Coordinates of C-alpha atoms in Angstrom, one line a residue:
Q1 CA 13.2 11.9 8.6
V2 CA 10.0 9.9 7.9
Q3 CA 10.5 6.2 8.1
L4 CA 8.0 3.5 6.8
V5 CA 8.5 -0.1 8.0
E6 CA 6.3 -2.9 6.5
S7 CA 5.6 -6.1 8.3
G8 CA 3.3 -9.1 7.8
G9 CA 4.5 -10.6 4.6
G10 CA 5.1 -14.3 4.2
S11 CA 4.1 -17.4 2.4
V12 CA 0.6 -18.6 2.1
Q13 CA -1.4 -21.1 0.1
P14 CA -3.8 -19.9 -2.7
G15 CA -7.0 -18.9 -1.1
G16 CA -5.3 -17.8 2.1
S17 CA -5.1 -14.4 3.7
L18 CA -2.4 -12.1 4.9
R19 CA -2.4 -8.7 6.7
L20 CA 0.3 -6.3 5.9
S21 CA 1.1 -3.4 8.3
C22 CA 3.2 -0.3 7.8
A23 CA 4.4 1.7 10.7
A24 CA 5.1 5.3 9.8
S25 CA 7.3 7.2 12.1
R26 CA 7.6 11.0 12.0
Y27 CA 4.9 11.2 9.2
T28 CA 2.8 14.1 10.2
Y29 CA 0.7 14.5 7.1
S30 CA -2.6 13.4 8.5
G31 CA -5.2 12.6 6.0
R32 CA -2.9 12.8 3.0
C33 CA -2.4 9.9 0.7
M34 CA -0.8 6.7 1.7
G35 CA -0.8 3.5 -0.3
W36 CA 0.5 0.0 -1.2
F37 CA 2.4 -0.9 -4.2
R38 CA 3.8 -4.2 -5.4
Q39 CA 6.3 -5.4 -7.9
A40 CA 6.8 -8.9 -9.1
P41 CA 10.1 -10.1 -10.7
G42 CA 10.2 -8.9 -14.3
K43 CA 7.0 -6.8 -14.0
E44 CA 6.3 -3.1 -13.5
R45 CA 5.5 -1.7 -10.2
E46 CA 1.7 -1.7 -9.6
R47 CA -0.4 0.6 -7.5
V48 CA -2.4 -1.8 -5.3
A49 CA -4.5 0.5 -3.1
T50 CA -4.5 4.1 -1.7
I51 CA -6.2 6.0 1.0
D52 CA -6.6 9.5 2.2
R53 CA -9.2 11.4 4.2
D54 CA -11.7 11.3 1.4
R55 CA -11.5 8.1 -0.5
T56 CA -9.9 4.7 -1.0
T57 CA -9.0 3.3 -4.4
Y58 CA -8.0 -0.3 -5.5
A59 CA -6.5 -1.8 -8.5
D60 CA -9.0 -3.9 -10.5
S61 CA -6.9 -6.9 -9.8
V62 CA -7.4 -6.7 -6.1
R63 CA -10.8 -5.0 -5.7
D64 CA -13.2 -7.0 -3.5
R65 CA -10.3 -9.1 -2.1
F66 CA -8.0 -6.5 -0.5
T67 CA -9.0 -3.8 2.0
I68 CA -6.8 -0.8 2.9
S69 CA -7.2 0.9 6.1
R70 CA -5.4 3.5 8.3
D71 CA -5.1 4.0 12.0
N72 CA -4.2 7.7 12.3
A73 CA -3.8 7.5 16.1
K74 CA -1.1 4.8 15.7
N75 CA 0.2 6.2 12.4
T76 CA -0.2 2.8 10.8
L77 CA -1.4 1.7 7.4
N78 CA -2.8 -1.8 6.8
L79 CA -3.7 -4.0 3.9
Q80 CA -5.9 -7.0 4.5
M81 CA -5.5 -9.5 1.7
N82 CA -8.0 -12.2 1.2
S83 CA -8.5 -15.0 -1.4
L84 CA -4.9 -14.7 -2.5
T85 CA -3.7 -16.2 -5.8
P86 CA -0.3 -16.8 -7.1
E87 CA -0.6 -13.7 -9.2
D88 CA -0.5 -11.8 -5.9
T89 CA 3.1 -12.9 -5.3
A90 CA 5.4 -9.8 -5.2
M91 CA 7.3 -7.5 -3.0
Y92 CA 4.8 -5.2 -1.3
Y93 CA 5.8 -1.6 -0.5
C94 CA 4.2 1.0 1.7
A95 CA 4.3 4.5 0.4
A96 CA 3.3 7.9 1.8
S97 CA 2.8 11.4 0.3
T98 CA 2.3 14.9 1.4
V99 CA -0.7 15.5 -1.0
F100 CA -4.2 14.0 -1.5
C101 CA -4.5 10.9 -3.5
Y102 CA -6.1 12.5 -6.5
I103 CA -2.8 14.3 -7.2
T104 CA -0.9 11.1 -6.9
D105 CA -3.0 9.8 -9.8
Y106 CA -0.7 11.8 -12.0
G107 CA 2.3 9.8 -11.0
A108 CA 3.9 7.7 -8.3
G109 CA 6.6 10.3 -7.9
Y110 CA 4.2 12.2 -5.6
F111 CA 4.8 9.5 -3.0
R112 CA 7.8 11.0 -1.3
Y113 CA 8.3 8.2 1.3
W114 CA 8.8 4.5 0.7
G115 CA 9.4 1.5 2.9
Q116 CA 11.8 -1.3 2.2
G117 CA 9.2 -3.8 1.2
T118 CA 7.8 -7.1 2.6
Q119 CA 7.6 -10.3 0.4
V120 CA 4.4 -12.0 -0.2
T121 CA 4.5 -15.4 -1.8
V122 CA 1.3 -17.3 -2.7
S123 CA 2.1 -21.0 -3.7
S124 CA 0.7 -24.4 -3.1

């Protein structure tokens, strides 16, 4: 059974940085789509960033501030978050699929595996 475990969340002041990590165990779909989603209270889940062997994508709200990366040797997914604002406050989830990212564009349901989430709070 694939297991995704997020870490690195916490509280930070506006303008600060955090680095999220997701350890994927028994996930053998090398090069397939993995991504980060977030959900704030009372808001819909938002796709933050995705990565596969061919491309990375970002939500407009985080482009140029967040960087997604992947260490295939360690089976780890990372999200470097810089210049954080209170609007970035949310629960962040790691997700993994068995397909390439262009297919997941048709719906988050293509992400078969999900982590439990890590909370990010940006506040002064």
